């Protein structure tokens, strides 16, 4: 399949590292002009320089806040492709998660996406074409006991996508979620070492983590960010014109179900 995004402008939130960076690079290599987003200008500039041979621009803004979202919209008033990748996660005993932590996870993992969809969807509908893609998680379906606040926020994100897909019905705009499984990023490496012996070399630590904490994985390894990015590029393309309101799995078979 030839995925050609020439002439399209894309925004990927939280794209200075990890999955977001892989998505931004893949979209740009598919021909899109991609806005790299992060909270600090220096980090955004470093990433833009790293992708210097591609058509990318930097937009530094904290989209987890209303003020930051407004600053981003001033710099980037319209997009064709919105990828809500920004998210936070971390292990915390269920009964020790505070109200403040619950609110923070909702603000970052859910409300940031809602604000951007709400802001960009009218322009997409007016043009008769657009893509809004949310990066969810297997934790949305298989709530992990060590971070239920994260899992619940990602469950909400699936509902957000389905709801806005209905709002955009019949307009040429699609809204979908990608259910990402355990993925190899720097942040996940830190998370893995929260749960296994910190003295273990990475390869051993990864295997121990998957064996003890993610034994359902049929892949039996962490997913690479580029594997998530490939699904996003397809959903962002004209080839996925009949896919909307969906939750598509790139989870390595982690979720033990035929459907999400």
Short mmCIF file of C-alpha atoms in Angstrom, two decimals:
data_model
loop_
_atom_site.label_atom_id
_atom_site.label_comp_id
_atom_site.label_asym_id
_atom_site.label_seq_id
_atom_site.Cartn_x
_atom_site.Cartn_y
_atom_site.Cartn_z
CA UNK A 1 0.00 0.00 0.00
CA UNK A 2 1.19 3.48 -0.83
CA UNK A 3 0.47 5.84 2.06
CA UNK A 4 0.72 9.35 0.65
CA UNK A 5 -0.01 12.28 2.96
CA UNK A 6 1.38 14.96 0.67
CA UNK A 7 -0.37 18.27 1.24
CA UNK A 8 -1.65 17.32 4.69
CA UNK A 9 -0.71 19.05 7.94
CA UNK A 10 -0.47 16.92 11.06
CA UNK A 11 -0.10 17.66 14.76
CA UNK A 12 1.28 14.99 17.08
CA UNK A 13 1.11 15.95 20.75
CA UNK A 14 3.88 14.83 23.05
CA UNK A 15 6.09 14.06 20.08
CA UNK A 16 9.60 14.86 21.31
CA UNK A 17 10.23 11.24 22.29
CA UNK A 18 8.94 7.69 22.30
CA UNK A 19 5.77 6.74 20.45
CA UNK A 20 4.96 10.35 19.59
CA UNK A 21 8.32 10.91 17.94
CA UNK A 22 7.99 7.68 15.94
CA UNK A 23 4.51 8.73 14.78
CA UNK A 24 5.70 12.21 13.80
CA UNK A 25 8.61 10.82 11.80
CA UNK A 26 6.46 8.20 10.05
CA UNK A 27 3.82 10.77 9.06
CA UNK A 28 6.50 13.12 7.79
CA UNK A 29 8.14 10.36 5.75
CA UNK A 30 4.71 9.71 4.27
CA UNK A 31 4.65 13.28 2.95
CA UNK A 32 2.83 15.23 5.67
CA UNK A 33 3.99 18.50 7.16
CA UNK A 34 4.20 17.63 10.85
CA UNK A 35 4.06 19.85 13.92
CA UNK A 36 6.27 18.55 16.72
CA UNK A 37 4.82 19.36 20.13
CA UNK A 38 6.26 19.37 23.62
CA UNK A 39 6.17 21.54 26.71
CA UNK A 40 9.60 23.18 26.34
CA UNK A 41 10.97 25.06 23.36
CA UNK A 42 14.46 23.62 23.77
CA UNK A 43 13.23 20.03 23.63
CA UNK A 44 11.02 20.78 20.64
CA UNK A 45 13.87 22.51 18.82
CA UNK A 46 16.17 19.53 19.45
CA UNK A 47 13.60 17.17 17.96
CA UNK A 48 13.01 19.38 14.91
CA UNK A 49 16.78 19.43 14.35
CA UNK A 50 16.90 15.65 14.74
CA UNK A 51 14.31 15.34 11.95
CA UNK A 52 15.95 18.05 9.87
CA UNK A 53 15.62 16.28 6.52
CA UNK A 54 11.83 16.14 6.92
CA UNK A 55 9.08 18.78 6.69
CA UNK A 56 8.55 19.41 10.39
CA UNK A 57 7.91 22.50 12.51
CA UNK A 58 8.05 22.97 16.25
CA UNK A 59 5.15 24.10 18.45
CA UNK A 60 6.09 24.35 22.11
CA UNK A 61 2.99 24.35 24.35
CA UNK A 62 1.63 22.44 27.32
CA UNK A 63 -1.63 21.14 25.84
CA UNK A 64 -2.60 19.62 29.19
CA UNK A 65 -3.68 23.14 30.16
CA UNK A 66 -6.26 25.50 28.66
CA UNK A 67 -3.66 28.26 28.37
CA UNK A 68 -1.20 25.98 26.63
CA UNK A 69 -3.85 24.78 24.20
CA UNK A 70 -4.75 28.37 23.33
CA UNK A 71 -1.06 29.12 22.69
CA UNK A 72 -0.81 26.11 20.37
CA UNK A 73 -3.95 27.09 18.45
CA UNK A 74 -2.53 30.57 17.86
CA UNK A 75 0.51 29.00 16.18
CA UNK A 76 -1.38 26.20 14.45
CA UNK A 77 -5.02 27.21 13.86
CA UNK A 78 -5.91 24.25 11.64
CA UNK A 79 -4.69 20.73 10.87
CA UNK A 80 -5.79 17.87 8.67
CA UNK A 81 -4.52 15.15 10.99
CA UNK A 82 -4.62 15.33 14.78
CA UNK A 83 -2.82 12.66 16.80
CA UNK A 84 -3.49 12.91 20.52
CA UNK A 85 -0.49 11.03 21.79
CA UNK A 86 0.26 12.97 24.97
CA UNK A 87 -0.09 10.84 28.09
CA UNK A 88 1.36 10.09 31.49
CA UNK A 89 1.58 6.82 33.41
CA UNK A 90 3.12 5.44 36.56
CA UNK A 91 2.70 2.73 39.15
CA UNK A 92 0.78 3.56 42.33
CA UNK A 93 -1.02 1.29 44.83
CA UNK A 94 -4.76 1.56 44.15
CA UNK A 95 -5.77 2.75 47.59
CA UNK A 96 -3.00 5.35 47.68
CA UNK A 97 -4.01 7.23 44.51
CA UNK A 98 -5.12 10.66 45.65
CA UNK A 99 -7.89 12.85 44.26
CA UNK A 100 -5.19 15.18 42.92
CA UNK A 101 -3.55 12.31 41.01
CA UNK A 102 -6.89 11.20 39.58
CA UNK A 103 -7.54 14.76 38.35
CA UNK A 104 -4.05 15.07 36.86
CA UNK A 105 -4.44 11.86 34.88
CA UNK A 106 -7.82 12.98 33.59
CA UNK A 107 -6.49 16.43 32.65
CA UNK A 108 -3.47 15.08 30.76
CA UNK A 109 -4.76 11.83 29.29
CA UNK A 110 -8.35 12.79 28.51
CA UNK A 111 -9.20 16.48 28.65
CA UNK A 112 -6.17 17.55 26.59
CA UNK A 113 -7.43 15.36 23.74
CA UNK A 114 -11.02 16.57 24.13
CA UNK A 115 -9.97 20.23 23.86
CA UNK A 116 -7.96 19.65 20.69
CA UNK A 117 -10.62 17.54 18.99
CA UNK A 118 -13.22 20.17 19.87
CA UNK A 119 -10.95 22.89 18.47
CA UNK A 120 -9.88 21.23 15.21
CA UNK A 121 -12.97 19.21 14.28
CA UNK A 122 -15.02 22.15 12.90
CA UNK A 123 -12.28 23.02 10.40
CA UNK A 124 -11.93 19.40 9.31
CA UNK A 125 -15.69 19.11 8.81
CA UNK A 126 -15.77 22.34 6.82
CA UNK A 127 -13.09 20.94 4.47
CA UNK A 128 -14.84 17.58 4.29
CA UNK A 129 -11.73 15.65 5.30
CA UNK A 130 -9.81 15.06 8.49
CA UNK A 131 -8.41 12.53 10.91
CA UNK A 132 -8.44 12.57 14.72
CA UNK A 133 -6.51 9.68 16.23
CA UNK A 134 -6.12 8.99 19.95
CA UNK A 135 -3.32 6.81 21.33
CA UNK A 136 -4.99 4.62 23.94
CA UNK A 137 -3.63 1.52 25.64
CA UNK A 138 -4.32 -2.11 26.40
CA UNK A 139 -4.73 -0.80 29.96
CA UNK A 140 -8.03 0.73 28.82
CA UNK A 141 -9.44 -2.79 28.59
CA UNK A 142 -7.25 -4.81 30.96
CA UNK A 143 -7.08 -2.38 33.90
CA UNK A 144 -3.70 -2.89 35.61
CA UNK A 145 -3.90 -3.13 39.38
CA UNK A 146 -0.69 -1.16 39.74
CA UNK A 147 -2.06 1.91 37.90
CA UNK A 148 -5.83 1.91 37.73
CA UNK A 149 -5.95 5.70 37.36
CA UNK A 150 -4.01 5.37 34.10
CA UNK A 151 -6.22 2.52 32.87
CA UNK A 152 -9.43 4.38 33.63
CA UNK A 153 -8.18 7.50 31.81
CA UNK A 154 -7.46 5.43 28.71
CA UNK A 155 -10.89 3.77 28.92
CA UNK A 156 -12.36 7.27 28.88
CA UNK A 157 -10.27 8.09 25.81
CA UNK A 158 -11.87 5.21 23.90
CA UNK A 159 -15.28 6.66 24.72
CA UNK A 160 -14.15 10.14 23.67
CA UNK A 161 -13.13 8.80 20.27
CA UNK A 162 -16.35 6.90 19.74
CA UNK A 163 -18.46 9.89 20.76
CA UNK A 164 -16.69 12.38 18.50
CA UNK A 165 -16.84 9.88 15.63
CA UNK A 166 -20.63 10.03 15.96
CA UNK A 167 -20.46 13.82 16.05
CA UNK A 168 -18.51 13.78 12.77
CA UNK A 169 -20.72 11.16 11.09
CA UNK A 170 -21.12 11.58 7.34
CA UNK A 171 -18.65 14.47 7.06
CA UNK A 172 -15.58 12.76 5.62
CA UNK A 173 -13.81 13.12 8.98
CA UNK A 174 -12.84 9.96 10.86
CA UNK A 175 -12.11 9.60 14.57
CA UNK A 176 -10.37 6.49 15.91
CA UNK A 177 -8.29 5.15 18.77
CA UNK A 178 -5.20 2.98 18.63
CA UNK A 179 -4.87 0.51 21.48
CA UNK A 180 -1.13 0.31 22.02
CA UNK A 181 0.31 -2.61 23.93
CA UNK A 182 3.41 -2.59 26.15
CA UNK A 183 5.84 -0.50 24.10
CA UNK A 184 9.58 0.01 24.38
CA UNK A 185 10.23 3.65 25.26
CA UNK A 186 12.53 5.39 27.70
CA UNK A 187 9.57 6.03 29.99
CA UNK A 188 8.59 2.37 29.91
CA UNK A 189 12.15 1.37 30.74
CA UNK A 190 11.83 3.46 33.90
CA UNK A 191 8.45 1.86 34.62
CA UNK A 192 9.85 -1.64 34.12
CA UNK A 193 12.57 -0.94 36.68
CA UNK A 194 9.90 0.16 39.14
CA UNK A 195 8.57 -3.40 39.06
CA UNK A 196 11.66 -5.60 38.61
CA UNK A 197 15.15 -5.81 40.09
CA UNK A 198 17.00 -2.59 39.15
CA UNK A 199 20.31 -4.45 38.95
CA UNK A 200 19.19 -6.58 36.00
CA UNK A 201 20.52 -5.73 32.52
CA UNK A 202 17.80 -4.33 30.25
CA UNK A 203 17.21 -7.48 28.17
CA UNK A 204 16.77 -9.56 31.31
CA UNK A 205 14.63 -6.89 32.97
CA UNK A 206 12.35 -6.73 29.91
CA UNK A 207 11.89 -10.51 29.86
CA UNK A 208 11.22 -10.57 33.61
CA UNK A 209 8.67 -7.75 33.28
CA UNK A 210 6.80 -9.47 30.45
CA UNK A 211 6.85 -12.84 32.26
CA UNK A 212 5.61 -11.51 35.59
CA UNK A 213 3.49 -8.47 34.71
CA UNK A 214 2.35 -8.94 31.08
CA UNK A 215 2.18 -12.74 30.62
CA UNK A 216 -0.87 -12.41 28.32
CA UNK A 217 1.29 -10.95 25.53
CA UNK A 218 1.38 -13.24 22.50
CA UNK A 219 4.28 -11.24 21.12
CA UNK A 220 6.27 -11.94 24.31
CA UNK A 221 8.31 -8.79 23.84
CA UNK A 222 7.79 -5.06 24.08
CA UNK A 223 6.40 -3.43 20.94
CA UNK A 224 8.65 -0.96 19.15
CA UNK A 225 7.29 2.60 18.70
CA UNK A 226 7.55 2.33 14.91
CA UNK A 227 5.03 -0.52 14.99
CA UNK A 228 2.48 1.78 16.61
CA UNK A 229 3.35 4.53 14.14
CA UNK A 230 2.61 2.27 11.16
CA UNK A 231 -1.01 1.82 12.30
CA UNK A 232 -1.38 5.57 12.87
CA UNK A 233 -0.04 6.35 9.40
CA UNK A 234 -2.61 4.00 7.87
CA UNK A 235 -5.49 5.53 9.86
CA UNK A 236 -4.29 9.02 8.90
CA UNK A 237 -4.34 8.16 5.22
CA UNK A 238 -7.13 8.16 2.62
CA UNK A 239 -6.83 4.36 2.60
CA UNK A 240 -8.67 4.23 5.96
CA UNK A 241 -11.66 6.25 4.76
CA UNK A 242 -14.17 3.61 5.93
CA UNK A 243 -12.68 3.16 9.39
CA UNK A 244 -14.16 5.44 12.04
CA UNK A 245 -15.37 5.15 15.61
CA UNK A 246 -12.99 2.23 16.02
CA UNK A 247 -10.44 1.06 18.54
CA UNK A 248 -7.69 -0.69 16.60
CA UNK A 249 -5.26 -2.91 18.44
CA UNK A 250 -1.48 -2.87 18.14
CA UNK A 251 -1.07 -4.74 21.39
CA UNK A 252 0.93 -7.84 20.49
CA UNK A 253 -2.13 -9.96 21.29
CA UNK A 254 -2.08 -8.77 24.90
CA UNK A 255 -5.85 -8.27 25.19
CA UNK A 256 -7.38 -11.76 25.39
CA UNK A 257 -10.40 -11.01 23.22
CA UNK A 258 -11.39 -11.20 19.56
CA UNK A 259 -12.80 -7.66 19.73
CA UNK A 260 -11.67 -4.76 22.00
#
